[in-house]
Amino acid sequence: MFQNLLIDYNGRIQHIIINRESKLNALNKATLAELHTAMYDAFHNDRVGGIIITGAGQKAFVAGADISEFASFDSEQGGELASQGHAKVFDLIENGNKPVIAAINGFALGGGLELALACHIRIASDNAKMGLPEVSLGLIPGYGGTQRLTRLVGKGRALEMILTADMITANEAHQYGLVNHVVSQDDLLTKAEEIMNRILLRAPLAVASAITAVNASTQTGVDGFQIEIAEFAKCFDTLDFKEGSTAFLEKRKPNFKTK
Ligand code: COA
């Protein structure tokens, strides 16, 4: 169905593999459109509990937006490219109702790192290299990188990465808090699935509420504490809360229904 993505399932985990290996999985327009569709479908598919995004091959997660497609753009087209990308892919992922893990298996540059930054959790293989090299092209990051990287690693480190355009290693990214774990390439998907499977044991509607509340901590003009109170309150009306608390009191494992 997709030309630039491979979709695979392992139980309730959906794998989305960016599949343009000859271009180091660079995000062209077609790939972004497919990513929008795949993510939207995954968020609305009851059989999917969580999504793991990775890149095809051993070299790259995603080496950025496809430079060949925007080389002749003017400011209007550039603005359109960025705002469409934010709305249709990057914000969609960040605000998703299911956990999304980026399994960074190689280069994650420019839009590729921004894609990983939009995910809820990042894991890298030890060969991965990450960076926002846009200023070396005469641009700045345009898919949320200036905001999400800064929030994650702090202004000083973000500015150094963005202004030098240099790549950092997986271990440096780990030290910065940019990725949560570094493992060998062979172990990358196993580790991502292990974390996802732990999340999938939990109450799905509570997981969705937690994502919403944590996201609110970094949204401007939003009182995250009020969002937390509202999401906390919402949980009390779910059957999963009744099940989770009853199972605890009855000393058994809960059987959540996403209701
Ligand atoms: N957009 C379009 N094509 C890209 C790309 C991108 N972001 N990144 C890599 N490619 C293409 C190359 O043009 C090349 O295509 P070709 O074989 O048709 O010439 C192919 O992918 C392989 O890349 P290549 O540069 O030959 O591999 P390398 O091992 O020498 O270098 C990188 C790897 C990642 C260092 C290098 O590809 C690179 O710097 N890419 C651009 C990174 C970037 O600036 N991203 C931000 C974009 S906003």
mmCIF file of C-alpha atoms and ligand atoms in Angstrom:
data_model
loop_
_atom_site.group_PDB
_atom_site.id
_atom_site.type_symbol
_atom_site.label_atom_id
_atom_site.label_comp_id
_atom_site.label_asym_id
_atom_site.label_seq_id
_atom_site.Cartn_x
_atom_site.Cartn_y
_atom_site.Cartn_z
ATOM 1 C CA MET A 1 0.000 0.000 0.000
ATOM 2 C CA PHE A 2 2.867 2.402 0.789
ATOM 3 C CA GLN A 3 5.769 3.149 -1.569
ATOM 4 C CA ASN A 4 8.167 4.558 1.031
ATOM 5 C CA LEU A 5 7.196 2.807 4.250
ATOM 6 C CA LEU A 6 7.170 -0.780 5.410
ATOM 7 C CA ILE A 7 4.570 -1.706 8.002
ATOM 8 C CA ASP A 8 4.980 -4.686 10.257
ATOM 9 C CA TYR A 9 3.190 -5.944 13.363
ATOM 10 C CA ASN A 10 4.337 -7.838 16.420
ATOM 11 C CA GLY A 11 1.314 -8.365 18.641
ATOM 12 C CA ARG A 12 -0.089 -4.922 19.450
ATOM 13 C CA ILE A 13 3.098 -3.158 18.342
ATOM 14 C CA GLN A 14 3.101 -1.580 14.898
ATOM 15 C CA HIS A 15 6.480 -1.046 13.277
ATOM 16 C CA ILE A 16 6.797 1.749 10.746
ATOM 17 C CA ILE A 17 10.027 1.501 8.763
ATOM 18 C CA ILE A 18 11.017 4.475 6.615
ATOM 19 C CA ASN A 19 12.081 2.692 3.457
ATOM 20 C CA ARG A 20 14.134 4.864 1.067
ATOM 21 C CA GLU A 21 17.443 3.245 1.838
ATOM 22 C CA SER A 22 19.218 4.506 -1.311
ATOM 23 C CA LYS A 23 18.530 8.100 -0.136
ATOM 24 C CA LEU A 24 19.320 7.308 3.491
ATOM 25 C CA ASN A 25 15.568 7.382 4.166
ATOM 26 C CA ALA A 26 15.382 11.145 3.515
ATOM 27 C CA LEU A 27 11.856 12.474 3.986
ATOM 28 C CA ASN A 28 10.473 13.554 0.642
ATOM 29 C CA LYS A 29 6.931 14.826 0.216
ATOM 30 C CA ALA A 30 5.558 11.401 -0.631
ATOM 31 C CA THR A 31 7.149 9.814 2.442
ATOM 32 C CA LEU A 32 5.781 12.538 4.716
ATOM 33 C CA ALA A 33 2.296 12.067 3.247
ATOM 34 C CA GLU A 34 2.523 8.320 3.822
ATOM 35 C CA LEU A 35 3.825 8.863 7.342
ATOM 36 C CA HIS A 36 0.814 11.056 8.062
ATOM 37 C CA THR A 37 -1.551 8.343 6.827
ATOM 38 C CA ALA A 38 0.278 5.545 8.653
ATOM 39 C CA MET A 39 0.359 7.429 11.958
ATOM 40 C CA TYR A 40 -3.266 8.547 11.684
ATOM 41 C CA ASP A 41 -4.348 4.970 10.945
ATOM 42 C CA ALA A 42 -2.265 3.566 13.793
ATOM 43 C CA PHE A 43 -3.745 6.034 16.280
ATOM 44 C CA HIS A 44 -7.255 5.033 15.154
ATOM 45 C CA ASN A 45 -6.667 1.276 14.910
ATOM 46 C CA ASP A 46 -7.905 -0.502 18.053
ATOM 47 C CA ARG A 47 -5.553 -3.420 17.434
ATOM 48 C CA VAL A 48 -2.486 -1.163 17.689
ATOM 49 C CA GLY A 49 -1.236 -0.324 21.183
ATOM 50 C CA GLY A 50 1.975 1.500 20.307
ATOM 51 C CA ILE A 51 4.191 2.378 17.359
ATOM 52 C CA ILE A 52 7.930 1.969 16.802
ATOM 53 C CA ILE A 53 9.496 4.048 14.023
ATOM 54 C CA THR A 54 12.850 3.101 12.525
ATOM 55 C CA GLY A 55 14.787 3.418 9.257
ATOM 56 C CA ALA A 56 15.448 0.722 6.659
ATOM 57 C CA GLY A 57 18.980 -0.630 6.438
ATOM 58 C CA GLN A 58 21.907 -0.311 8.798
ATOM 59 C CA LYS A 59 23.123 3.171 7.945
ATOM 60 C CA ALA A 60 20.368 5.677 8.550
ATOM 61 C CA PHE A 61 17.285 6.305 10.608
ATOM 62 C CA VAL A 62 16.459 9.348 8.449
ATOM 63 C CA ALA A 63 19.153 11.644 6.977
ATOM 64 C CA GLY A 64 16.814 14.630 6.913
ATOM 65 C CA ALA A 65 14.209 16.232 4.748
ATOM 66 C CA ASP A 66 14.854 15.575 1.063
ATOM 67 C CA ILE A 67 17.088 18.483 0.083
ATOM 68 C CA SER A 68 16.495 17.952 -3.634
ATOM 69 C CA GLU A 69 12.804 18.820 -3.215
ATOM 70 C CA PHE A 70 13.160 22.237 -1.590
ATOM 71 C CA ALA A 71 16.385 23.532 -3.145
ATOM 72 C CA SER A 72 14.478 26.023 -5.333
ATOM 73 C CA PHE A 73 11.830 27.101 -2.788
ATOM 74 C CA ASP A 74 11.121 30.712 -1.801
ATOM 75 C CA SER A 75 10.029 31.904 1.653
ATOM 76 C CA GLU A 76 6.345 31.271 0.992
ATOM 77 C CA GLN A 77 6.955 27.679 -0.127
ATOM 78 C CA GLY A 78 9.374 27.169 2.762
ATOM 79 C CA GLY A 79 6.799 28.376 5.264
ATOM 80 C CA GLU A 80 4.165 26.117 3.759
ATOM 81 C CA LEU A 81 6.535 23.132 3.836
ATOM 82 C CA ALA A 82 7.252 23.648 7.528
ATOM 83 C CA SER A 83 3.702 24.370 8.665
ATOM 84 C CA GLN A 84 2.253 21.402 6.768
ATOM 85 C CA GLY A 85 4.978 19.157 8.181
ATOM 86 C CA HIS A 86 4.319 20.327 11.735
ATOM 87 C CA ALA A 87 0.581 19.784 11.520
ATOM 88 C CA LYS A 88 0.461 16.577 9.508
ATOM 89 C CA VAL A 89 3.384 14.620 10.907
ATOM 90 C CA PHE A 90 5.430 16.026 13.769
ATOM 91 C CA ASP A 91 2.656 17.461 15.974
ATOM 92 C CA LEU A 92 0.422 14.528 15.065
ATOM 93 C CA ILE A 93 3.025 12.113 16.456
ATOM 94 C CA GLU A 94 3.788 14.136 19.581
ATOM 95 C CA ASN A 95 0.091 14.553 20.422
ATOM 96 C CA GLY A 96 -0.804 10.968 19.567
ATOM 97 C CA ASN A 97 -3.019 8.919 21.878
ATOM 98 C CA LYS A 98 -0.587 5.971 21.778
ATOM 99 C CA PRO A 99 3.104 5.785 22.679
ATOM 100 C CA VAL A 100 5.567 6.227 19.818
ATOM 101 C CA ILE A 101 9.183 5.104 20.182
ATOM 102 C CA ALA A 102 11.945 6.153 17.781
ATOM 103 C CA ALA A 103 14.490 3.362 17.277
ATOM 104 C CA ILE A 104 17.399 5.385 15.868
ATOM 105 C CA ASN A 105 19.457 2.899 13.875
ATOM 106 C CA GLY A 106 21.988 5.253 12.215
ATOM 107 C CA PHE A 107 22.084 8.847 10.966
ATOM 108 C CA ALA A 108 19.269 10.977 12.404
ATOM 109 C CA LEU A 109 19.893 14.365 10.858
ATOM 110 C CA GLY A 110 17.764 17.440 10.301
ATOM 111 C CA GLY A 111 14.169 16.346 9.766
ATOM 112 C CA GLY A 112 15.238 12.843 10.823
ATOM 113 C CA LEU A 113 16.287 14.001 14.262
ATOM 114 C CA GLU A 114 13.166 16.171 14.384
ATOM 115 C CA LEU A 115 11.096 13.068 13.669
ATOM 116 C CA ALA A 116 12.793 11.278 16.572
ATOM 117 C CA LEU A 117 12.264 14.348 18.770
ATOM 118 C CA ALA A 118 8.527 14.291 18.057
ATOM 119 C CA CYS A 119 8.356 10.686 19.319
ATOM 120 C CA HIS A 120 7.701 10.071 23.013
ATOM 121 C CA ILE A 121 10.790 7.942 23.673
ATOM 122 C CA ARG A 122 14.103 7.637 21.790
ATOM 123 C CA ILE A 123 16.501 4.699 21.775
ATOM 124 C CA ALA A 124 19.681 4.687 19.691
ATOM 125 C CA SER A 125 22.026 2.049 18.350
ATOM 126 C CA ASP A 126 25.659 2.640 19.258
ATOM 127 C CA ASN A 127 26.565 3.562 15.653
ATOM 128 C CA ALA A 128 23.911 6.314 15.460
ATOM 129 C CA LYS A 129 24.889 9.903 14.754
ATOM 130 C CA MET A 130 22.550 12.783 15.440
ATOM 131 C CA GLY A 131 22.536 16.419 14.439
ATOM 132 C CA LEU A 132 20.647 19.392 13.079
ATOM 133 C CA PRO A 133 22.917 20.450 10.169
ATOM 134 C CA GLU A 134 20.484 22.925 8.567
ATOM 135 C CA VAL A 135 22.653 26.049 9.048
ATOM 136 C CA SER A 136 25.268 24.420 6.819
ATOM 137 C CA LEU A 137 22.595 24.550 4.069
ATOM 138 C CA GLY A 138 21.685 28.162 4.853
ATOM 139 C CA LEU A 139 18.551 27.110 6.742
ATOM 140 C CA ILE A 140 17.435 26.447 10.271
ATOM 141 C CA PRO A 141 15.504 23.413 11.524
ATOM 142 C CA GLY A 142 11.879 23.775 10.419
ATOM 143 C CA TYR A 143 10.105 20.704 11.749
ATOM 144 C CA GLY A 144 10.193 21.682 15.417
ATOM 145 C CA GLY A 145 13.895 21.060 16.081
ATOM 146 C CA THR A 146 14.679 24.447 17.612
ATOM 147 C CA GLN A 147 11.883 23.948 20.135
ATOM 148 C CA ARG A 148 11.910 20.225 20.899
ATOM 149 C CA LEU A 149 15.690 19.851 21.068
ATOM 150 C CA THR A 150 15.954 22.875 23.378
ATOM 151 C CA ARG A 151 13.263 21.511 25.688
ATOM 152 C CA LEU A 152 14.960 18.144 25.851
ATOM 153 C CA VAL A 153 18.652 19.018 26.232
ATOM 154 C CA GLY A 154 18.591 22.685 27.334
ATOM 155 C CA LYS A 155 19.385 25.891 25.488
ATOM 156 C CA GLY A 156 23.176 25.739 25.695
ATOM 157 C CA ARG A 157 23.514 22.263 24.225
ATOM 158 C CA ALA A 158 20.790 22.883 21.654
ATOM 159 C CA LEU A 159 22.461 26.069 20.464
ATOM 160 C CA GLU A 160 25.839 24.348 20.204
ATOM 161 C CA MET A 161 24.360 21.530 18.125
ATOM 162 C CA ILE A 162 22.301 23.837 15.908
ATOM 163 C CA LEU A 163 24.923 26.555 15.397
ATOM 164 C CA THR A 164 27.890 24.251 14.757
ATOM 165 C CA ALA A 165 25.738 21.872 12.670
ATOM 166 C CA ASP A 166 27.966 19.109 14.071
ATOM 167 C CA MET A 167 26.796 15.574 14.662
ATOM 168 C CA ILE A 168 26.974 13.959 18.078
ATOM 169 C CA THR A 169 27.464 10.275 18.837
ATOM 170 C CA ALA A 170 24.864 8.024 20.414
ATOM 171 C CA ASN A 171 26.777 8.110 23.699
ATOM 172 C CA GLU A 172 26.879 11.911 23.703
ATOM 173 C CA ALA A 173 23.159 11.949 22.918
ATOM 174 C CA HIS A 174 22.638 9.649 25.898
ATOM 175 C CA GLN A 175 24.640 11.947 28.167
ATOM 176 C CA TYR A 176 22.547 14.894 26.949
ATOM 177 C CA GLY A 177 19.282 13.084 27.684
ATOM 178 C CA LEU A 178 18.419 13.166 24.009
ATOM 179 C CA VAL A 179 18.088 9.383 23.903
ATOM 180 C CA ASN A 180 17.046 7.191 26.812
ATOM 181 C CA HIS A 181 19.131 4.108 25.965
ATOM 182 C CA VAL A 182 22.020 3.119 23.697
ATOM 183 C CA VAL A 183 22.271 -0.508 22.598
ATOM 184 C CA SER A 184 23.935 -2.440 19.780
ATOM 185 C CA GLN A 185 22.222 -2.264 16.409
ATOM 186 C CA ASP A 186 21.266 -5.945 16.726
ATOM 187 C CA ASP A 187 19.489 -5.267 20.017
ATOM 188 C CA LEU A 188 17.770 -2.027 19.011
ATOM 189 C CA LEU A 189 14.325 -3.296 18.071
ATOM 190 C CA THR A 190 14.293 -5.825 20.899
ATOM 191 C CA LYS A 191 14.978 -3.027 23.377
ATOM 192 C CA ALA A 192 12.312 -0.804 21.797
ATOM 193 C CA GLU A 193 9.780 -3.657 21.939
ATOM 194 C CA GLU A 194 10.735 -4.468 25.523
ATOM 195 C CA ILE A 195 9.951 -0.891 26.604
ATOM 196 C CA MET A 196 6.790 -0.773 24.505
ATOM 197 C CA ASN A 197 5.550 -4.087 25.909
ATOM 198 C CA ARG A 198 5.934 -2.720 29.438
ATOM 199 C CA ILE A 199 3.814 0.295 28.467
ATOM 200 C CA LEU A 200 1.246 -2.011 26.842
ATOM 201 C CA LEU A 201 0.677 -3.725 30.198
ATOM 202 C CA ARG A 202 -0.677 -0.435 31.548
ATOM 203 C CA ALA A 203 -4.124 1.146 31.157
ATOM 204 C CA PRO A 204 -4.194 2.558 27.605
ATOM 205 C CA LEU A 205 -6.485 5.510 28.362
ATOM 206 C CA ALA A 206 -4.300 6.459 31.323
ATOM 207 C CA VAL A 207 -1.226 6.216 29.068
ATOM 208 C CA ALA A 208 -2.951 8.572 26.601
ATOM 209 C CA SER A 209 -3.837 10.986 29.400
ATOM 210 C CA ALA A 210 -0.257 10.904 30.677
ATOM 211 C CA ILE A 211 1.053 11.806 27.199
ATOM 212 C CA THR A 212 -1.385 14.732 26.998
ATOM 213 C CA ALA A 213 -0.455 15.996 30.467
ATOM 214 C CA VAL A 214 3.311 15.682 29.994
ATOM 215 C CA ASN A 215 3.084 17.377 26.576
ATOM 216 C CA ALA A 216 1.254 20.267 28.226
ATOM 217 C CA SER A 217 4.374 20.982 30.293
ATOM 218 C CA THR A 218 6.102 22.335 27.196
ATOM 219 C CA GLN A 219 3.205 24.031 25.424
ATOM 220 C CA THR A 220 3.170 27.792 25.563
ATOM 221 C CA GLY A 221 -0.007 29.456 26.749
ATOM 222 C CA VAL A 222 -1.205 26.244 28.378
ATOM 223 C CA ASP A 223 -1.358 25.648 32.134
ATOM 224 C CA GLY A 224 0.029 22.131 32.386
ATOM 225 C CA PHE A 225 -1.143 21.769 35.983
ATOM 226 C CA GLN A 226 -4.734 22.427 34.908
ATOM 227 C CA ILE A 227 -4.380 19.913 32.076
ATOM 228 C CA GLU A 228 -3.036 17.362 34.562
ATOM 229 C CA ILE A 229 -6.030 17.920 36.865
ATOM 230 C CA ALA A 230 -8.472 17.536 33.958
ATOM 231 C CA GLU A 231 -6.784 14.374 32.624
ATOM 232 C CA PHE A 232 -6.515 12.914 36.156
ATOM 233 C CA ALA A 233 -10.236 13.549 36.702
ATOM 234 C CA LYS A 234 -11.121 11.973 33.333
ATOM 235 C CA CYS A 235 -9.414 8.736 34.334
ATOM 236 C CA PHE A 236 -11.947 8.216 37.157
ATOM 237 C CA ASP A 237 -14.739 7.770 34.602
ATOM 238 C CA THR A 238 -12.942 4.936 32.797
ATOM 239 C CA LEU A 239 -13.685 1.239 33.274
ATOM 240 C CA ASP A 240 -9.943 0.710 33.158
ATOM 241 C CA PHE A 241 -9.559 2.713 36.380
ATOM 242 C CA LYS A 242 -12.186 0.512 38.062
ATOM 243 C CA GLU A 243 -10.403 -2.570 36.718
ATOM 244 C CA GLY A 244 -6.918 -1.369 37.705
ATOM 245 C CA SER A 245 -7.866 -0.416 41.241
ATOM 246 C CA THR A 246 -10.045 -3.528 41.758
ATOM 247 C CA ALA A 247 -7.277 -5.794 40.432
ATOM 248 C CA PHE A 248 -4.814 -4.201 42.845
ATOM 249 C CA LEU A 249 -7.141 -4.741 45.811
ATOM 250 C CA GLU A 250 -7.864 -8.309 44.688
ATOM 251 C CA LYS A 251 -4.125 -8.950 44.231
ATOM 252 C CA ARG A 252 -4.474 -10.006 40.592
ATOM 253 C CA LYS A 253 -3.281 -8.687 37.233
ATOM 254 C CA PRO A 254 -5.594 -6.132 35.591
ATOM 255 C CA ASN A 255 -7.361 -6.875 32.325
ATOM 256 C CA PHE A 256 -7.708 -3.493 30.651
ATOM 257 C CA LYS A 257 -10.285 -2.923 27.888
ATOM 258 C CA THR A 258 -9.369 0.611 26.739
ATOM 259 C CA LYS A 259 -12.754 1.830 27.988
HETATM 260 N N1 COA B 1 18.146 14.722 1.093
HETATM 261 C C1 COA B 1 18.250 14.166 -0.132
HETATM 262 N N2 COA B 1 19.121 13.166 -0.411
HETATM 263 C C2 COA B 1 19.903 12.729 0.591
HETATM 264 C C3 COA B 1 19.843 13.264 1.889
HETATM 265 C C4 COA B 1 18.915 14.311 2.124
HETATM 266 N N3 COA B 1 18.764 14.869 3.324
HETATM 267 N N4 COA B 1 20.756 12.640 2.661
HETATM 268 C C5 COA B 1 21.359 11.721 1.872
HETATM 269 N N5 COA B 1 20.845 11.778 0.619
HETATM 270 C C6 COA B 1 21.202 10.949 -0.542
HETATM 271 C C7 COA B 1 22.493 11.411 -1.185
HETATM 272 O O1 COA B 1 22.256 12.500 -2.044
HETATM 273 C C8 COA B 1 22.920 10.147 -1.901
HETATM 274 O O2 COA B 1 22.131 10.033 -3.062
HETATM 275 P P1 COA B 1 22.816 9.571 -4.473
HETATM 276 O O3 COA B 1 23.411 8.205 -4.173
HETATM 277 O O4 COA B 1 21.680 9.548 -5.428
HETATM 278 O O5 COA B 1 23.861 10.595 -4.756
HETATM 279 C C9 COA B 1 22.473 9.053 -0.948
HETATM 280 O O6 COA B 1 21.469 9.625 -0.116
HETATM 281 C C10 COA B 1 23.587 8.535 -0.052
HETATM 282 O O7 COA B 1 24.139 9.635 0.632
HETATM 283 P P2 COA B 1 25.710 10.003 0.617
HETATM 284 O O8 COA B 1 25.818 11.456 0.919
HETATM 285 O O9 COA B 1 26.334 9.502 -0.635
HETATM 286 O O10 COA B 1 26.226 9.120 1.842
HETATM 287 P P3 COA B 1 27.511 9.397 2.737
HETATM 288 O O11 COA B 1 27.712 8.170 3.545
HETATM 289 O O12 COA B 1 28.635 9.902 1.918
HETATM 290 O O13 COA B 1 27.073 10.599 3.721
HETATM 291 C C11 COA B 1 25.576 11.788 5.195
HETATM 292 C C12 COA B 1 26.050 10.416 4.671
HETATM 293 C C13 COA B 1 24.358 11.532 6.071
HETATM 294 C C14 COA B 1 26.681 12.445 6.005
HETATM 295 C C15 COA B 1 25.195 12.701 3.997
HETATM 296 O O14 COA B 1 24.323 11.987 3.150
HETATM 297 C C16 COA B 1 24.534 13.996 4.373
HETATM 298 O O15 COA B 1 25.187 14.913 4.859
HETATM 299 N N6 COA B 1 23.200 14.109 4.130
HETATM 300 C C17 COA B 1 22.479 15.336 4.316
HETATM 301 C C18 COA B 1 22.204 15.557 5.767
HETATM 302 C C19 COA B 1 21.460 16.866 5.970
HETATM 303 O O16 COA B 1 21.956 17.939 5.718
HETATM 304 N N7 COA B 1 20.220 16.747 6.447
HETATM 305 C C20 COA B 1 19.407 17.870 6.765
HETATM 306 C C21 COA B 1 18.489 18.181 5.657
HETATM 307 S S1 COA B 1 17.439 19.546 6.102
#
